[in-house]
Coordinates of C-alpha atoms in Angstrom, one line a residue:
Chain A
X1 CA -64.6 -161.3 -90.5
X2 CA -63.2 -159.9 -87.1
X3 CA -64.0 -160.3 -84.0
X4 CA -62.2 -160.0 -81.0
X5 CA -62.4 -161.6 -77.5
X6 CA -64.2 -158.5 -75.7
X7 CA -67.4 -158.9 -78.5
X8 CA -70.2 -160.2 -76.5
X9 CA -71.8 -163.3 -78.0
X10 CA -75.4 -163.7 -77.8
X11 CA -77.0 -167.0 -77.5
X12 CA -79.3 -169.1 -79.5
X13 CA -81.3 -171.2 -77.3
X14 CA -83.4 -174.4 -79.0
X15 CA -85.4 -175.7 -76.6
X16 CA -86.1 -179.5 -77.0
X17 CA -88.6 -181.7 -74.8
X18 CA -89.9 -185.3 -75.3
X19 CA -91.4 -186.0 -78.7
X20 CA -90.7 -182.6 -80.5
X21 CA -91.7 -183.0 -84.1
X22 CA -88.0 -183.4 -85.6
X23 CA -88.0 -181.1 -88.8
X24 CA -89.5 -177.9 -86.6
X25 CA -85.9 -178.2 -84.4
X26 CA -83.6 -179.2 -87.2
X27 CA -84.3 -176.9 -89.8
X28 CA -84.4 -173.8 -88.2
X29 CA -81.0 -175.0 -86.0
X30 CA -79.6 -176.0 -89.2
X31 CA -79.5 -172.3 -90.0
X32 CA -78.8 -170.8 -87.2
X33 CA -76.0 -173.1 -86.7
X34 CA -73.7 -171.7 -89.3
X35 CA -73.4 -168.4 -87.3
X36 CA -70.7 -169.4 -84.7
X37 CA -69.1 -171.0 -87.4
X38 CA -68.1 -168.2 -89.4
X39 CA -67.1 -167.2 -86.5
X40 CA -69.9 -165.0 -86.4
X41 CA -70.9 -163.4 -82.2
X42 CA -73.6 -166.0 -81.3
X43 CA -73.4 -169.1 -79.3
X44 CA -76.3 -172.0 -80.3
X45 CA -77.4 -174.4 -77.9
X46 CA -79.9 -177.2 -77.5
X47 CA -80.9 -176.8 -73.9
X48 CA -83.6 -179.3 -72.2
X49 CA -84.5 -180.0 -68.3
X50 CA -81.9 -182.4 -68.0
X51 CA -78.8 -182.5 -70.3
X52 CA -76.6 -185.1 -72.2
X53 CA -80.1 -187.3 -71.8
X54 CA -81.6 -189.1 -74.9
X55 CA -85.6 -188.1 -75.8
X56 CA -87.5 -189.6 -79.0
X57 CA -88.8 -187.4 -81.4
X58 CA -91.7 -188.3 -83.6
X59 CA -89.5 -190.0 -85.5
X60 CA -87.3 -193.4 -84.9
X61 CA -84.4 -190.7 -84.1
X62 CA -83.4 -189.9 -80.7
X63 CA -82.4 -186.1 -79.9
X64 CA -79.8 -184.8 -77.0
X65 CA -79.2 -181.5 -76.5
X66 CA -76.0 -180.0 -74.3
X67 CA -77.1 -177.7 -72.2
X68 CA -79.9 -177.8 -69.2
X69 CA -82.8 -174.9 -68.4
X70 CA -80.9 -174.1 -65.1
X71 CA -77.5 -173.3 -67.7
X72 CA -79.1 -171.1 -70.4
X73 CA -81.5 -168.6 -67.4
X74 CA -81.9 -166.1 -69.6
X75 CA -80.9 -166.8 -73.8
X76 CA -80.8 -163.9 -76.1
X77 CA -83.0 -165.5 -78.9
X78 CA -85.1 -168.2 -77.9
X79 CA -86.8 -171.0 -80.8
X80 CA -89.6 -173.2 -79.1
X81 CA -90.3 -176.3 -81.8
X82 CA -93.5 -178.1 -81.8
X83 CA -95.4 -181.7 -82.9
X84 CA -98.4 -183.0 -82.1
X85 CA -99.5 -184.8 -78.8
X86 CA -96.8 -184.5 -77.1
X87 CA -96.2 -181.1 -77.4
X88 CA -99.9 -180.8 -76.5
X89 CA -99.1 -182.4 -73.6
X90 CA -95.8 -180.6 -72.9
X91 CA -98.8 -177.5 -71.9
X92 CA -99.0 -179.1 -68.7
X93 CA -95.4 -179.2 -68.3
X94 CA -95.0 -176.6 -65.7
X95 CA -90.7 -176.8 -66.0
X96 CA -90.9 -176.0 -69.8
X97 CA -93.9 -173.8 -69.6
X98 CA -91.9 -171.8 -67.1
X99 CA -88.7 -171.7 -68.7
X100 CA -90.3 -170.9 -71.5
X101 CA -91.9 -167.9 -69.7
X102 CA -88.8 -167.0 -68.2
X103 CA -86.5 -167.0 -70.6
X104 CA -89.1 -165.4 -73.0
X105 CA -89.5 -162.4 -70.5
X106 CA -85.8 -160.9 -71.4
X107 CA -84.9 -162.5 -74.3
X108 CA -84.7 -160.2 -77.4
X109 CA -86.5 -163.0 -79.9
X110 CA -89.1 -164.9 -79.3
X111 CA -89.8 -167.9 -81.8
X112 CA -91.6 -171.0 -82.7
X113 CA -92.0 -173.4 -85.5
X114 CA -95.1 -175.1 -85.9
X115 CA -97.3 -175.7 -82.9
X116 CA -94.5 -174.2 -81.1
X117 CA -97.2 -171.4 -81.0
X118 CA -99.0 -172.6 -78.1
X119 CA -96.6 -173.4 -75.9
X120 CA -95.2 -169.8 -76.3
X121 CA -99.3 -168.6 -76.1
X122 CA -99.3 -171.2 -73.1
X123 CA -96.5 -169.3 -71.3
X124 CA -98.3 -166.0 -71.8
X125 CA -95.7 -164.4 -75.1
X126 CA -98.7 -164.3 -77.2
X127 CA -101.3 -162.1 -75.7
X128 CA -102.1 -159.6 -78.1
X129 CA -100.3 -160.4 -80.9
X130 CA -100.7 -161.6 -84.7
X131 CA -99.0 -165.2 -84.9
X132 CA -99.1 -167.8 -87.2
X133 CA -98.6 -172.1 -85.8
X134 CA -99.4 -175.4 -88.0
X135 CA -102.4 -174.6 -90.1
X136 CA -105.0 -178.0 -88.5
X137 CA -104.3 -175.4 -84.9
X138 CA -104.5 -172.2 -86.4
X139 CA -107.5 -170.8 -84.9
X140 CA -106.8 -172.3 -81.6
X141 CA -104.7 -170.0 -81.6
X142 CA -107.2 -166.7 -80.0
X143 CA -107.2 -168.7 -76.3
X144 CA -104.1 -167.0 -75.9
X145 CA -105.3 -164.0 -76.8
X146 CA -103.3 -164.0 -80.5
X147 CA -104.9 -163.3 -84.1
X148 CA -104.5 -165.8 -85.9
X149 CA -102.5 -165.0 -89.3
X150 CA -102.2 -167.2 -92.4
X151 CA -98.2 -166.4 -93.4
X152 CA -95.6 -168.5 -93.7
X153 CA -93.9 -166.5 -90.5
X154 CA -95.0 -163.9 -88.5
X155 CA -93.1 -160.7 -86.9
X156 CA -94.8 -158.6 -84.6
X157 CA -92.1 -156.7 -81.9
X158 CA -90.0 -160.0 -80.8
X159 CA -92.0 -162.5 -81.4
X160 CA -91.9 -164.7 -84.6
X161 CA -93.9 -167.3 -85.6
X162 CA -93.6 -170.1 -88.6
X163 CA -96.5 -172.4 -90.2
X164 CA -96.1 -175.7 -90.3
X165 CA -93.2 -177.7 -89.3
X166 CA -90.2 -176.8 -92.8
X167 CA -91.6 -173.1 -92.6
X168 CA -88.7 -173.4 -89.5
X169 CA -85.9 -173.0 -92.6
X170 CA -88.2 -170.1 -94.2
X171 CA -88.1 -168.0 -90.8
X172 CA -84.9 -169.2 -89.5
X173 CA -83.2 -167.8 -93.2
X174 CA -85.6 -164.5 -92.0
X175 CA -83.8 -164.4 -88.6
X176 CA -80.3 -164.6 -89.9
X177 CA -81.2 -161.8 -91.7
X178 CA -82.5 -160.0 -88.8
X179 CA -79.1 -160.7 -86.7
X180 CA -77.1 -160.9 -89.1
X181 CA -78.0 -159.0 -92.5
X182 CA -79.1 -160.2 -95.8
X183 CA -76.1 -161.4 -97.5
X184 CA -75.1 -163.4 -94.5
X185 CA -78.7 -165.0 -95.5
X186 CA -78.2 -165.5 -98.7
X187 CA -74.4 -167.2 -98.1
X188 CA -76.5 -169.9 -95.6
X189 CA -78.7 -170.8 -98.2
X190 CA -76.2 -171.2 -100.3
X191 CA -74.9 -174.1 -98.4
X192 CA -77.2 -175.2 -96.9
X193 CA -78.0 -175.8 -100.4
X194 CA -82.0 -174.2 -99.4
X195 CA -83.2 -174.0 -102.9
X196 CA -86.6 -175.6 -103.1
X197 CA -88.1 -178.1 -105.7
X198 CA -91.1 -179.8 -104.9
X199 CA -91.7 -182.8 -106.5
X200 CA -95.5 -182.1 -106.8
X201 CA -95.3 -178.2 -106.8
X202 CA -96.3 -175.7 -104.4
X203 CA -99.4 -176.5 -101.9
X204 CA -102.6 -175.4 -103.3
X205 CA -104.3 -174.1 -100.6
X206 CA -107.6 -173.3 -102.2
X207 CA -107.7 -176.8 -102.8
X208 CA -107.4 -177.3 -98.9
X209 CA -110.6 -177.7 -96.3
X210 CA -109.0 -176.8 -93.5
X211 CA -112.2 -176.9 -90.9
X212 CA -112.6 -180.6 -92.1
X213 CA -109.3 -181.4 -90.7
X214 CA -110.7 -179.8 -86.8
X215 CA -111.9 -183.5 -85.6
X216 CA -107.8 -184.6 -86.3
X217 CA -106.5 -181.5 -84.2
X218 CA -109.5 -182.4 -81.3
X219 CA -108.9 -186.0 -81.1
X220 CA -105.2 -185.0 -80.4
X221 CA -106.1 -182.9 -77.5
X222 CA -108.3 -184.9 -75.9
X223 CA -105.9 -187.6 -76.1
X224 CA -103.1 -185.4 -75.1
X225 CA -104.5 -183.7 -72.3
X226 CA -107.0 -186.1 -70.9
X227 CA -105.3 -185.5 -67.3
X228 CA -105.7 -182.1 -67.3
X229 CA -109.2 -181.0 -68.6
X230 CA -108.9 -177.0 -67.8
X231 CA -106.6 -176.8 -70.5
X232 CA -107.9 -179.8 -72.7
X233 CA -111.6 -177.2 -72.7
X234 CA -109.7 -174.3 -73.7
X235 CA -107.9 -175.2 -76.8
X236 CA -111.1 -177.6 -77.7
X237 CA -112.8 -174.3 -77.5
X238 CA -110.9 -172.4 -79.1
X239 CA -112.2 -172.2 -82.3
X240 CA -115.8 -170.6 -81.1
X241 CA -112.8 -167.8 -79.4
Chain B
X1 CA -106.5 -197.8 -96.1
X2 CA -106.6 -201.0 -95.0
X3 CA -104.1 -203.5 -94.1
X4 CA -103.9 -207.2 -92.6
X5 CA -100.8 -208.6 -90.5
X6 CA -99.8 -210.7 -93.7
X7 CA -99.1 -207.3 -95.4
X8 CA -95.7 -207.6 -95.8
X9 CA -93.3 -204.0 -93.9
X10 CA -90.8 -203.3 -95.8
X11 CA -88.4 -201.6 -93.6
X12 CA -86.8 -198.1 -94.3
X13 CA -83.2 -197.9 -92.9
X14 CA -81.1 -193.8 -92.3
X15 CA -77.7 -194.7 -91.3
X16 CA -76.7 -192.5 -88.9
X17 CA -73.1 -191.5 -87.8
X18 CA -71.2 -189.0 -85.5
X19 CA -71.0 -185.5 -86.5
X20 CA -73.6 -185.8 -90.3
X21 CA -75.2 -182.9 -90.7
X22 CA -78.5 -183.0 -89.1
X23 CA -81.0 -181.7 -91.7
X24 CA -79.9 -184.1 -94.0
X25 CA -81.2 -187.1 -92.4
X26 CA -84.1 -185.3 -90.5
X27 CA -85.6 -184.0 -93.6
X28 CA -86.4 -187.0 -95.3
X29 CA -86.9 -188.6 -92.0
X30 CA -90.1 -186.4 -91.0
X31 CA -91.2 -187.0 -94.2
X32 CA -91.1 -190.9 -94.7
X33 CA -92.1 -191.1 -90.9
X34 CA -95.4 -190.0 -92.2
X35 CA -95.9 -193.5 -93.9
X36 CA -96.5 -196.1 -91.1
X37 CA -98.2 -193.5 -88.8
X38 CA -101.0 -194.1 -92.0
X39 CA -100.7 -197.5 -91.6
X40 CA -98.6 -197.9 -95.0
X41 CA -97.1 -201.2 -94.8
X42 CA -93.1 -199.4 -93.8
X43 CA -91.1 -199.6 -91.2
X44 CA -88.7 -196.5 -90.8
X45 CA -85.5 -197.0 -88.5
X46 CA -82.2 -195.3 -87.8
X47 CA -79.1 -197.5 -87.7
X48 CA -75.8 -197.0 -86.8
X49 CA -72.7 -199.0 -85.0
X50 CA -74.1 -198.9 -81.8
X51 CA -78.2 -198.4 -81.1
X52 CA -79.5 -195.8 -78.3
X53 CA -76.1 -194.5 -77.9
X54 CA -75.4 -190.2 -78.3
X55 CA -74.1 -189.3 -81.3
X56 CA -73.1 -185.9 -81.9
X57 CA -73.9 -183.7 -85.3
X58 CA -72.4 -180.6 -86.8
X59 CA -75.2 -178.8 -84.6
X60 CA -75.9 -179.2 -80.6
X61 CA -78.4 -181.2 -80.9
X62 CA -76.9 -185.1 -80.2
X63 CA -79.1 -187.9 -82.4
X64 CA -79.6 -191.7 -81.2
X65 CA -80.4 -194.3 -83.8
X66 CA -83.0 -197.0 -82.2
X67 CA -81.6 -200.3 -84.4
X68 CA -78.2 -201.6 -84.7
X69 CA -76.5 -202.3 -88.1
X70 CA -76.2 -206.0 -86.9
X71 CA -80.5 -206.2 -86.5
X72 CA -81.1 -204.3 -89.9
X73 CA -79.0 -206.4 -92.3
X74 CA -81.1 -206.2 -95.6
X75 CA -83.5 -203.0 -95.7
X76 CA -85.5 -202.5 -98.8
X77 CA -84.7 -199.3 -98.3
X78 CA -81.5 -197.1 -97.7
X79 CA -80.7 -193.7 -97.3
X80 CA -77.7 -192.5 -96.1
X81 CA -77.1 -188.6 -95.2
X82 CA -74.4 -186.8 -95.4
X83 CA -72.5 -183.9 -93.7
X84 CA -68.9 -181.9 -93.7
X85 CA -65.7 -183.5 -92.7
X86 CA -67.3 -186.2 -90.3
X87 CA -68.6 -187.4 -93.2
X88 CA -65.0 -187.4 -95.2
X89 CA -63.9 -189.2 -92.3
X90 CA -66.4 -191.7 -92.3
X91 CA -65.0 -192.7 -95.9
X92 CA -62.6 -194.4 -93.6
X93 CA -64.4 -195.9 -91.1
X94 CA -64.6 -199.5 -92.9
X95 CA -68.3 -200.9 -90.2
X96 CA -69.9 -198.0 -91.9
X97 CA -69.1 -198.6 -95.3
X98 CA -69.0 -202.5 -95.0
X99 CA -72.8 -201.9 -93.6
X100 CA -73.8 -199.3 -96.8
X101 CA -72.6 -201.9 -99.4
X102 CA -73.6 -204.9 -98.1
X103 CA -76.9 -203.1 -97.1
X104 CA -76.9 -201.7 -101.0
X105 CA -76.3 -204.9 -102.6
X106 CA -80.2 -206.1 -101.6
X107 CA -81.7 -202.7 -101.5
X108 CA -84.6 -201.6 -103.8
X109 CA -83.8 -197.9 -103.3
X110 CA -80.6 -196.8 -102.5
X111 CA -80.8 -193.2 -101.3
X112 CA -78.1 -190.7 -100.5
X113 CA -78.2 -187.0 -99.3
X114 CA -76.0 -184.6 -99.7
X115 CA -72.1 -186.1 -99.8
X116 CA -73.6 -189.0 -98.3
X117 CA -73.2 -190.1 -101.9
X118 CA -69.2 -190.2 -102.0
X119 CA -70.5 -192.7 -98.8
X120 CA -72.3 -194.9 -101.5
X121 CA -69.8 -194.2 -104.0
X122 CA -67.0 -195.7 -101.4
X123 CA -69.4 -198.5 -101.0
X124 CA -69.3 -199.0 -104.8
X125 CA -72.6 -198.4 -105.2
X126 CA -72.3 -195.2 -107.8
X127 CA -70.1 -197.3 -110.7
X128 CA -71.4 -196.1 -113.9
X129 CA -73.9 -194.4 -112.1
X130 CA -75.3 -190.9 -112.9
X131 CA -75.7 -189.4 -109.1
X132 CA -75.4 -185.9 -107.3
X133 CA -74.3 -184.6 -104.2
X134 CA -74.0 -180.7 -102.3
X135 CA -72.6 -178.7 -105.4
X136 CA -69.2 -177.7 -103.7
X137 CA -68.7 -181.8 -103.5
X138 CA -69.9 -182.5 -107.1
X139 CA -67.1 -182.6 -109.2
X140 CA -65.2 -184.8 -107.1
X141 CA -67.9 -188.0 -107.9
X142 CA -66.1 -189.1 -110.9
X143 CA -63.4 -191.0 -108.7
X144 CA -66.0 -192.9 -107.9
X145 CA -66.7 -194.1 -111.7
X146 CA -70.1 -191.7 -110.9
X147 CA -71.2 -189.1 -113.7
X148 CA -72.1 -185.8 -111.9
X149 CA -75.3 -184.2 -112.5
X150 CA -76.5 -180.8 -111.6
X151 CA -80.1 -181.8 -110.2
X152 CA -82.1 -181.9 -107.3
X153 CA -82.3 -185.3 -107.3
X154 CA -81.0 -187.7 -109.7
X155 CA -82.9 -190.9 -110.1
X156 CA -80.6 -193.9 -111.8
X157 CA -81.9 -197.4 -111.4
X158 CA -82.0 -198.1 -107.5
X159 CA -80.3 -195.0 -106.8
X160 CA -81.4 -191.9 -106.2
X161 CA -79.1 -189.2 -104.6
X162 CA -79.7 -185.9 -103.2
X163 CA -78.2 -182.7 -104.0
X164 CA -76.9 -180.7 -100.9
X165 CA -78.5 -180.2 -97.2
X166 CA -82.4 -178.9 -98.0
X167 CA -82.7 -181.1 -101.2
X168 CA -83.3 -184.5 -99.0
X169 CA -87.1 -183.1 -98.4
X170 CA -87.2 -182.8 -102.3
X171 CA -86.2 -186.7 -103.1
X172 CA -87.6 -187.9 -99.9
X173 CA -91.5 -186.9 -101.2
X174 CA -90.2 -188.1 -105.0
X175 CA -89.7 -191.2 -103.1
X176 CA -93.3 -191.5 -101.7
X177 CA -94.5 -190.9 -104.7
X178 CA -92.3 -194.1 -106.0
X179 CA -93.3 -195.7 -102.7
X180 CA -96.7 -195.2 -102.6
X181 CA -98.5 -192.5 -104.6
X182 CA -98.6 -188.8 -105.8
X183 CA -101.6 -188.2 -104.1
X184 CA -99.8 -189.7 -100.9
X185 CA -96.4 -187.7 -101.5
X186 CA -99.5 -184.2 -101.8
X187 CA -100.8 -185.1 -98.1
X188 CA -97.3 -185.9 -96.5
X189 CA -96.6 -182.6 -97.6
X190 CA -99.6 -180.9 -96.6
X191 CA -99.2 -182.3 -93.0
X192 CA -95.4 -181.1 -92.7
X193 CA -96.3 -177.9 -94.9
X194 CA -93.3 -177.8 -96.9
X195 CA -94.7 -174.8 -99.1
X196 CA -91.6 -173.4 -99.2
X197 CA -90.7 -169.5 -99.4
X198 CA -87.4 -168.8 -98.7
X199 CA -86.8 -165.0 -98.0
X200 CA -84.3 -164.5 -100.2
X201 CA -86.1 -166.0 -103.5
X202 CA -84.5 -168.8 -104.6
X203 CA -80.6 -169.5 -105.5
X204 CA -79.8 -167.9 -108.6
X205 CA -76.6 -170.2 -109.6
X206 CA -75.8 -168.0 -112.3
X207 CA -74.2 -165.9 -109.5
X208 CA -71.6 -168.6 -108.1
X209 CA -68.7 -169.2 -109.3
X210 CA -68.5 -172.9 -107.9
X211 CA -65.2 -173.7 -108.9
X212 CA -63.9 -171.3 -106.1
X213 CA -65.3 -172.6 -103.4
X214 CA -62.8 -176.1 -104.1
X215 CA -60.2 -175.1 -102.0
X216 CA -62.9 -175.7 -99.1
X217 CA -63.5 -178.9 -100.3
X218 CA -59.8 -179.4 -100.6
X219 CA -59.3 -178.3 -96.9
X220 CA -62.0 -180.4 -95.2
X221 CA -60.5 -183.1 -97.1
X222 CA -56.9 -182.8 -96.1
X223 CA -58.4 -182.3 -92.4
X224 CA -60.6 -184.7 -92.2
X225 CA -58.6 -187.9 -94.1
X226 CA -55.0 -186.6 -92.9
X227 CA -54.6 -190.4 -91.6
X228 CA -55.6 -191.6 -95.0
X229 CA -53.3 -190.7 -97.3
X230 CA -54.6 -192.8 -100.4
X231 CA -58.5 -192.3 -99.9
X232 CA -57.3 -188.2 -99.3
X233 CA -55.1 -188.3 -102.9
X234 CA -58.3 -189.9 -104.1
X235 CA -60.6 -187.3 -103.5
X236 CA -58.4 -184.2 -104.2
X237 CA -57.3 -186.1 -108.1
X238 CA -60.9 -186.2 -107.9
X239 CA -61.4 -182.5 -109.8
X240 CA -59.5 -183.5 -112.3
X241 CA -60.6 -187.2 -113.1

């Protein structure tokens, strides 16, 4: 591959915040981090309110971002991971949601993994769009003006939303196809050896009574948004929207 | 589920070191971190030479472990992630390899993801065992006395090795089945929504000329082990072993 210094590089920014679900960010980050390593004209960064400052995740691994929001005001690609209570609490984090809103306003691609879609929604980026999220939260999307879709990932204009957690890897390979080529997406898949063999086979969605899990989501919303009654009410009512 | 304070908890320790491949640790960690959250008698920790101290990965995300090697001398389950040059360089990291050797001596389960298998090998834990690793490094396993196997994961006594990067998720679900139950493995799979749909479909191994990638491995070995000629020679000669 040839590239001169004059080739403009696109910036791919992964948003990090305390308590996120580790695999939501790690799956697509591993996939897309391959681009600059193959001398393709991309810079991949992780952005947070404060760079180089450890944050917790929903696992015993802490994380640090290598850029602050202020340093990456207008990435070309914006990717927002999700999580459970901490992500719901983050809906009330003005600095984070403002960053997603302003960065999303100019980005060519706006992506989410799992409940990262709720953050896109709160930032006003899902209005009138088809979108998906973790299956437990899917029917909460209409409150943001979005139409929920039960697919592994959903592309609608500049917005691409992935289903829960591990779906971020599939979505990222789709993004590589879009940003580079089908051939390079295949090569990336080979290097990260993404040739899944779930020991119990694929999920059997027909056997899963999704509405029966609503109390789990309701409980997480009540816990996470105790101090934010309007946001709490909005998400609790979303099922009926 | 019922559990009393008297229930002995098993410790599952993920080894972290500078420069590892993020998804190698994040995939199985996300999978196994579900156990204590469902009140099952497990403690999941991340261990490194120094806890709470940021380390780089092969992506723009830094990581921190929540325990030091000294704090977790004898975990019940030991899981070692891999990577590229930094993992090869880590073969010469006496503190790390000594930890893997001593912790592995008493662990009931010793697991690796990707080239983490080389670290198990250097610690003497693969001698006489069937094992796998990232496909680019698979034929280097005999130098550690192991028999390479081209499977998604390989179980041999207490040792379970996974293929490259993303294979750690499949292996971890298998481990959940072993440590808890098939039913709980299915539930974990549902919550992390691991229902893979690679956009380009499964990998077509028949179309991949694996030996043609040997120069990539050779180059990484030469770069990473420049100051350790014996280790370098051992791994370069492994193909002919």
